[in-house]
Coordinates of C-alpha atoms in Angstrom, one line a residue:
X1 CA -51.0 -6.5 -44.6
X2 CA -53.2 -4.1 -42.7
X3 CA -51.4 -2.1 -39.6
X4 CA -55.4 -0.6 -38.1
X5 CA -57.8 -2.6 -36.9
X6 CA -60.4 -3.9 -39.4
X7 CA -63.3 -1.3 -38.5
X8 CA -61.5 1.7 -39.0
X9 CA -62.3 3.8 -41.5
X10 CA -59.0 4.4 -42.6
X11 CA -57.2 1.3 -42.7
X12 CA -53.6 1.3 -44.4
X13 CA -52.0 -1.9 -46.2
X14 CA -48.5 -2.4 -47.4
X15 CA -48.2 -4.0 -50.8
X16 CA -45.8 -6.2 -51.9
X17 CA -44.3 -6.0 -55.4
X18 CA -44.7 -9.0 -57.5
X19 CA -41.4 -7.7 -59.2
X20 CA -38.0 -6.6 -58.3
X21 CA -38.3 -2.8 -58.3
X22 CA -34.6 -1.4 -59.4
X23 CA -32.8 0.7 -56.5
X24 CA -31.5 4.2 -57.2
X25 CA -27.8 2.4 -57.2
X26 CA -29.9 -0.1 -60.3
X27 CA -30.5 3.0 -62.0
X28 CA -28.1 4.5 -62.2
X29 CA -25.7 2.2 -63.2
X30 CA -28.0 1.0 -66.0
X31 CA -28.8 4.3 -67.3
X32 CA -26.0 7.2 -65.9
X33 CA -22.9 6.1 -66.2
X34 CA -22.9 5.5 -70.5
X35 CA -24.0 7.5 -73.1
X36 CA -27.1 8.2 -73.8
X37 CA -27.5 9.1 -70.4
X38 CA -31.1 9.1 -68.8
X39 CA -32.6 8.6 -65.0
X40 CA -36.2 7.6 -64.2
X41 CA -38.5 10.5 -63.2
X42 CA -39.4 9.1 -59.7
X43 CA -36.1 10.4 -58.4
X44 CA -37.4 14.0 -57.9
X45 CA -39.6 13.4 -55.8
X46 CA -38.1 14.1 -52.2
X47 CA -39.1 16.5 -49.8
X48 CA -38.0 19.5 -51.7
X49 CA -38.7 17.7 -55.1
X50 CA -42.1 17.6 -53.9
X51 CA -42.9 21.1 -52.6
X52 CA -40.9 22.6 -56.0
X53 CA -44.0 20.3 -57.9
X54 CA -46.2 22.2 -56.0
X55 CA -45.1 25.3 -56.8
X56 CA -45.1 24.4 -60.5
X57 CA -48.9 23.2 -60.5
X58 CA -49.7 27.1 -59.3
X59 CA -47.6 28.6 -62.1
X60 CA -49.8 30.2 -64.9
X61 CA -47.8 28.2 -68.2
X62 CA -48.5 24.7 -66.3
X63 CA -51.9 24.3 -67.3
X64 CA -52.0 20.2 -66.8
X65 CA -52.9 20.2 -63.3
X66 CA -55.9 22.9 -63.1
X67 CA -57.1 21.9 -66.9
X68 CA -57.7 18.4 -65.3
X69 CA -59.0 19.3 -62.4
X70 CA -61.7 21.8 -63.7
X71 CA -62.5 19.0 -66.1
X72 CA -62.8 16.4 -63.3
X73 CA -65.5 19.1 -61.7
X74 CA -67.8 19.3 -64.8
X75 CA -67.5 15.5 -65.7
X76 CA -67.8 13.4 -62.1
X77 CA -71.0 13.4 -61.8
X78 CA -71.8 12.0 -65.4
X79 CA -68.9 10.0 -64.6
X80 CA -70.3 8.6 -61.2
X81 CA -73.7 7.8 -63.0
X82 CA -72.5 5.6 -65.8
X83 CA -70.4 3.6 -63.1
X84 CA -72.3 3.6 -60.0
X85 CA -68.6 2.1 -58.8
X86 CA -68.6 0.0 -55.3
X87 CA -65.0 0.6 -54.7
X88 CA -62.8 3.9 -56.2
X89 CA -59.2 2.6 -56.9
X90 CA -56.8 5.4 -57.7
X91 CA -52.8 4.8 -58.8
X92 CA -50.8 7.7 -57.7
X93 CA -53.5 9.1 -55.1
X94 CA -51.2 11.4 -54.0
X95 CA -53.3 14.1 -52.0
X96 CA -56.2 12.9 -53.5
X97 CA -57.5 16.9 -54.7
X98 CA -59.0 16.3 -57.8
X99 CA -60.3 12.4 -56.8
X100 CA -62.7 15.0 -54.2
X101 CA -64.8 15.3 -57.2
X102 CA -65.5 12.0 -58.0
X103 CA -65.8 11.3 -53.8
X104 CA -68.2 14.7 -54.0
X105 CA -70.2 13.2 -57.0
X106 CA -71.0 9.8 -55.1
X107 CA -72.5 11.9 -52.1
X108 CA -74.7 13.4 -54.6
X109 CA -75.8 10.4 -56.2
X110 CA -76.3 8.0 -52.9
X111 CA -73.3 6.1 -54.3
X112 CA -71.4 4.4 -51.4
X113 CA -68.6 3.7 -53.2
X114 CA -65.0 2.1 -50.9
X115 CA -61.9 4.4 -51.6
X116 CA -58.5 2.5 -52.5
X117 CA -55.6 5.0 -53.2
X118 CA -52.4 3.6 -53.8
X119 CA -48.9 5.7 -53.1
X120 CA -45.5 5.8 -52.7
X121 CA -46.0 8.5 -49.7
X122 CA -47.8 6.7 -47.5
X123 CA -48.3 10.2 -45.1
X124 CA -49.3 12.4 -47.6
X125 CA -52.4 9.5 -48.6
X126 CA -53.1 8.8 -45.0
X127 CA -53.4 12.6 -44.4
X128 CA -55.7 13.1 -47.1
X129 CA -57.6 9.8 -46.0
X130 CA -58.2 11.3 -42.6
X131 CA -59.3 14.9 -44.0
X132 CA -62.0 12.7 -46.7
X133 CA -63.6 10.7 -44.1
X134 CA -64.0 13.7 -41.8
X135 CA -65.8 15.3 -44.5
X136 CA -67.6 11.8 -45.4
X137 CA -68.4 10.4 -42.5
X138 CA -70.2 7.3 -44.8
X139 CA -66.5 6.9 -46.7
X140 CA -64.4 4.1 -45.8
X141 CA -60.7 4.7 -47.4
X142 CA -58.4 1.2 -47.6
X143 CA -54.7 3.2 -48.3
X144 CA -52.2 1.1 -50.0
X145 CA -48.8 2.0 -49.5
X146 CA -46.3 0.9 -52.6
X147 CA -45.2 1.2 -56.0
X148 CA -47.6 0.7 -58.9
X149 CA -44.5 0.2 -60.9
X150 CA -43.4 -3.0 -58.9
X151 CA -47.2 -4.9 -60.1
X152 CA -50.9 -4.6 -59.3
X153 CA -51.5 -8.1 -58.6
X154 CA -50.6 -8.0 -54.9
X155 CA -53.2 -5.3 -54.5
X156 CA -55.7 -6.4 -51.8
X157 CA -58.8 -5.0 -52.9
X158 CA -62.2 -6.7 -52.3
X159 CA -63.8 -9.8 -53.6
X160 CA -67.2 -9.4 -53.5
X161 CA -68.5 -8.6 -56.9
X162 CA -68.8 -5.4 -56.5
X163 CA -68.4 -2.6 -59.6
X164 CA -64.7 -1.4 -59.7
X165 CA -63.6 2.4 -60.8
X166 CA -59.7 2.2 -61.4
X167 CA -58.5 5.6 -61.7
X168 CA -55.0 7.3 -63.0
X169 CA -55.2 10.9 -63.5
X170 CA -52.7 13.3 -63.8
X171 CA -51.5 12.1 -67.6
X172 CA -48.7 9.9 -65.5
X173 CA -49.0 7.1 -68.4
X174 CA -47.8 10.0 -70.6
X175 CA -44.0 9.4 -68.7
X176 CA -43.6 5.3 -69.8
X177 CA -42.5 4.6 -72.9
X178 CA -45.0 3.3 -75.7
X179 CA -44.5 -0.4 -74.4
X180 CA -44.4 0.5 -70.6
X181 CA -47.6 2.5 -70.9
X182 CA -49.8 -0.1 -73.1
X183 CA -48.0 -3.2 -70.3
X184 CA -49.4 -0.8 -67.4
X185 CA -52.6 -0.8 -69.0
X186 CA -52.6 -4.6 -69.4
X187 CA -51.9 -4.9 -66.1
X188 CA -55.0 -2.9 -64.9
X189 CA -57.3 -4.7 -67.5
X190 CA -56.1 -8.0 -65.7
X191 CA -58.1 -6.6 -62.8
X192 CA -61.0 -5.7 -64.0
X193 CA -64.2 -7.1 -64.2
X194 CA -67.1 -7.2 -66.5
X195 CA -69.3 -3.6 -65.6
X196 CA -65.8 -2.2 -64.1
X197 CA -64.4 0.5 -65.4
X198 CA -60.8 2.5 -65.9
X199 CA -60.8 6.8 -65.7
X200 CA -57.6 8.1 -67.6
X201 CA -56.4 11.1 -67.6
X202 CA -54.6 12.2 -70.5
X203 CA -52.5 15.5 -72.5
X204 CA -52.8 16.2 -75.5
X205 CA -51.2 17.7 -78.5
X206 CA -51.0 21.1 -78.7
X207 CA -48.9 24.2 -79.8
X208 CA -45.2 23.4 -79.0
X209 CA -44.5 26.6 -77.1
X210 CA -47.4 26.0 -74.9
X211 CA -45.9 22.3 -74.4
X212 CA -42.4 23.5 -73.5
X213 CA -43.9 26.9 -71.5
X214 CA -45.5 24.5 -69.0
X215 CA -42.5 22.5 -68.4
X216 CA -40.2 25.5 -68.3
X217 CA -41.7 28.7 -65.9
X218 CA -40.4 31.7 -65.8
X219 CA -40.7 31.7 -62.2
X220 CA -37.7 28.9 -62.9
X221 CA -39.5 26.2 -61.0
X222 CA -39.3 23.6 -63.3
X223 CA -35.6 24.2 -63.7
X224 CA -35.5 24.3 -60.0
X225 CA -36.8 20.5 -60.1
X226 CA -35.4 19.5 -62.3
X227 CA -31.9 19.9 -61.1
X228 CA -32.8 18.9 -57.8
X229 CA -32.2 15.6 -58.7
X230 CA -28.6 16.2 -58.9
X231 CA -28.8 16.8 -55.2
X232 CA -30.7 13.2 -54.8
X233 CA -28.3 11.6 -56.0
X234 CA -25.2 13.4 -54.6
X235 CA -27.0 12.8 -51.0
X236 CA -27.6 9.2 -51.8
X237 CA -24.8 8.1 -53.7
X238 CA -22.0 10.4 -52.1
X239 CA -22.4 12.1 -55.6
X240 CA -19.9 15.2 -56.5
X241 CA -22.0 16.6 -59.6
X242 CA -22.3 19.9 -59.2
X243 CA -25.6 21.4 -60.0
X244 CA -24.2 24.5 -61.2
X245 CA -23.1 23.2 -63.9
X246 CA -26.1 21.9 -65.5
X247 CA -29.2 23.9 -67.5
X248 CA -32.4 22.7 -67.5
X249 CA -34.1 22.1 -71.1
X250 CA -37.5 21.1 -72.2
X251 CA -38.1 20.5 -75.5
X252 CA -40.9 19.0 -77.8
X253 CA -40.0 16.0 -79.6
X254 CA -42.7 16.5 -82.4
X255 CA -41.6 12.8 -84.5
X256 CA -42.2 11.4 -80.5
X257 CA -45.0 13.8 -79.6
X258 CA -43.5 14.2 -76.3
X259 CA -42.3 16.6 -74.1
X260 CA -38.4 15.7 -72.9
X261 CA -37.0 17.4 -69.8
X262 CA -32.8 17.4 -69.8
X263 CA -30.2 18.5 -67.9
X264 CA -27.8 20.1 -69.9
X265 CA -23.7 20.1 -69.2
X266 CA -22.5 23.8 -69.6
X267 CA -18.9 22.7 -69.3
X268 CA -17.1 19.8 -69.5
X269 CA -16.3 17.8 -65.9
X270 CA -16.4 14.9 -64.3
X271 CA -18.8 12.9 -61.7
X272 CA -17.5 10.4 -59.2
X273 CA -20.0 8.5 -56.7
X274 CA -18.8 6.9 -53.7
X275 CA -21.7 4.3 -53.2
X276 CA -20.8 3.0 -56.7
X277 CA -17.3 3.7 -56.9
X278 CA -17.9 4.5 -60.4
X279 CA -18.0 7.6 -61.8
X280 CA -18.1 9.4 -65.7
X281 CA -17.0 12.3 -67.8
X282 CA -19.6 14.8 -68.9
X283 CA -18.6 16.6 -72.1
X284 CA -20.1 20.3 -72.4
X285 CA -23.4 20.4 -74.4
X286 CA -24.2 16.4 -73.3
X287 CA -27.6 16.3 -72.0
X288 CA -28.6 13.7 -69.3
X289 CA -32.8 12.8 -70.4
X290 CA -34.6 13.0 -66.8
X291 CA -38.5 12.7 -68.2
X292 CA -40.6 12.1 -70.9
X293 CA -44.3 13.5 -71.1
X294 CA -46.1 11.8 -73.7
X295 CA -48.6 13.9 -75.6
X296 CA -52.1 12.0 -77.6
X297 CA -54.3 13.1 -80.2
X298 CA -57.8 11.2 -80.4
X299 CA -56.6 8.5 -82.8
X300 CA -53.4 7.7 -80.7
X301 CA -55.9 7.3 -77.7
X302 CA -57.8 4.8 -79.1
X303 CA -54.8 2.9 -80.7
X304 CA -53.1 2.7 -77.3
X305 CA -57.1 1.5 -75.6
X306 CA -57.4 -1.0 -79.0
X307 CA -53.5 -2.4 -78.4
X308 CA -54.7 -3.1 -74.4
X309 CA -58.3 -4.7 -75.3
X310 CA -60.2 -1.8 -74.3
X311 CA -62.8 1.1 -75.9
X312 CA -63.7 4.6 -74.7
X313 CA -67.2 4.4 -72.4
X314 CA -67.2 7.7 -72.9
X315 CA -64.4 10.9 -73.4
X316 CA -64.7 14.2 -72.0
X317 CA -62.1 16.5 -73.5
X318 CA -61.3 20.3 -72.2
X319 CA -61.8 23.2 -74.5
X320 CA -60.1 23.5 -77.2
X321 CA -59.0 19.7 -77.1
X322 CA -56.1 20.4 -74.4
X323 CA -56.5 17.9 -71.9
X324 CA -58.8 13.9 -72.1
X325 CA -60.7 12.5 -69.5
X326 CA -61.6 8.6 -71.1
X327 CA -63.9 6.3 -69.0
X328 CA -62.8 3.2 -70.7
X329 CA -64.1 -0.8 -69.8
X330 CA -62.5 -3.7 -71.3
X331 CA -63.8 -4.8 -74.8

């Protein structure tokens, strides 16, 4: 449903899950309160979540962020002219920064492509939408506010033939689990078309101790984050854990070829949450898993495109093979 009137530029919709979308309370009675212990990533992300992940993107060992980004810059335009996309559609949009390119590389081609990002934040997308058409004046943006994780197929993007560009940057596939990530990209293929096309940004396997450097800074503010979800859920769920207690930890599963973030018990105590009236015992050394970060090599790129009926259109990788941009269509 659409809350501006239908010749704005900026128009913002709300999207409806086509699934149940499990609450914080859901989670953490699923996945807390019995061994092995784990919470979904999308937790950290409150206020002070978010500007602690900001601060992390600007720390010299997290190299994700600007590797992508530079990347983005020298491929957009080659990008932009083997698409020629009618309508942009990004998952996670967030401040759109590194989708500029792309927007940047249509204005240089005469492409007047339709911008669709989809986010949780609905301010920090219509903020960016407003600052993009300012620049653009051509650029109509169609915001969609939601959770990609609740199902696509509500998504009310246009019918009318146009070529589609879906794009999801930031190697966020790299945080679901093998069968999560090939059922997102299902889901995405459903929507696509024949000449349409999918831009996927993902990290790739590289020296261990530059893996776990970039997800633990010296600056500390990755460790910072990540134990800022203690305070989520003591907030929400009239939580006692006390943050002091816990260490931060990232390590690379090399069997996995994933990066796992934990919060690691220094002592032995227990947790009690009002909301739930449940509570549990931490022993000292127990870790609670709080993200994953998936890592791919060439071949396990094109097993996870092959597994989700699509091939690489084309794949621009960063020096030294650290980070892949694929343009991918449906086979």
């Amino acid at each position: 449903m659409s809350d501006m009137p239908s010749d704005a530029r900026v128009v913002h919709h709300g999207v409806t899950p086509t699934r149940r979308i499990p609450s914080l309370i859901d989670d953490v009675r699923a996945s807390l309160l019995q061994a092995p212990r784990t919470l979904p990533p999308k937790y950290f992300y409150d206020d002070r979540g978010s500007q602690l992940f900001e601060a992390i993107c600007e720390t010299p060992e997290y190299y994700p962020t600007r590797t992508e980004d530079a990347l983005l810059a020298q491929a957009s335009d080659a990008i932009i002219a083997r698409v020629a996309p009618d309508h942009l559609i990004e998952l996670g949009s967030g401040s759109s920064k590194k989708t500029r390119h792309l927007i940047a590389a249509c204005h240089r081609a005469g492409v007047a492509t339709r911008y669709w990002p989809f986010e949780v934040s609905s301010q920090i997308m219509l903020d960016a939408a407003d600052a993009l058409v300012d620049d653009y004046p051509w650029l109509r943006v169609d915001a969609m506010s939601g959770d990609y994780t609740g199902g696509l197929s509500n998504l009310p993007l246009a019918e009318d033939g146009g070529r589609r560009l879906f794009v999801f940057l930031g190697g966020t596939l790299g945080n679901f689990e093998p069968e999560a990530a090939a059922a997102m990209l299902d889901e995405i293929g459903a929507l696509m078309n024949p000449g349409d096309a999918l831009l996927l940004g993902l990290d790739r396997v590289k020296d261990p101790g530059v893996l776990e450097a970039a997800y633990d800074d010296r600056a500390g503010h990755t460790a910072a984050f990540n134990r800022n979800v203690i305070n989520v859920l003591n907030r929400e769920l009239g939580g006692d854990m006390p943050i002091e207690a816990y260490g931060h930890q990232a390590v690379f599963n090399e069997e996995d070829e994933r990066i796992e973030m934990w919060l690691v018990a220094q002592q032995a105590h227990e947790v009690y949450f009002s909301a739930l009236d449940a509570g549990f015992v931490m022993q000292a050394g127990e870790g609670i898993l709080t993200e994953i970060s998936r890592k791919f090599t060439r071949q396990t790129i094109d097993d996870l495109l092959a597994r989700c009926d699509m091939a690489a259109m084309d794949h621009f990788e960063a020096e030294n093979q650290a980070y892949s941009l694929i343009l991918a269509t449906r086979a």
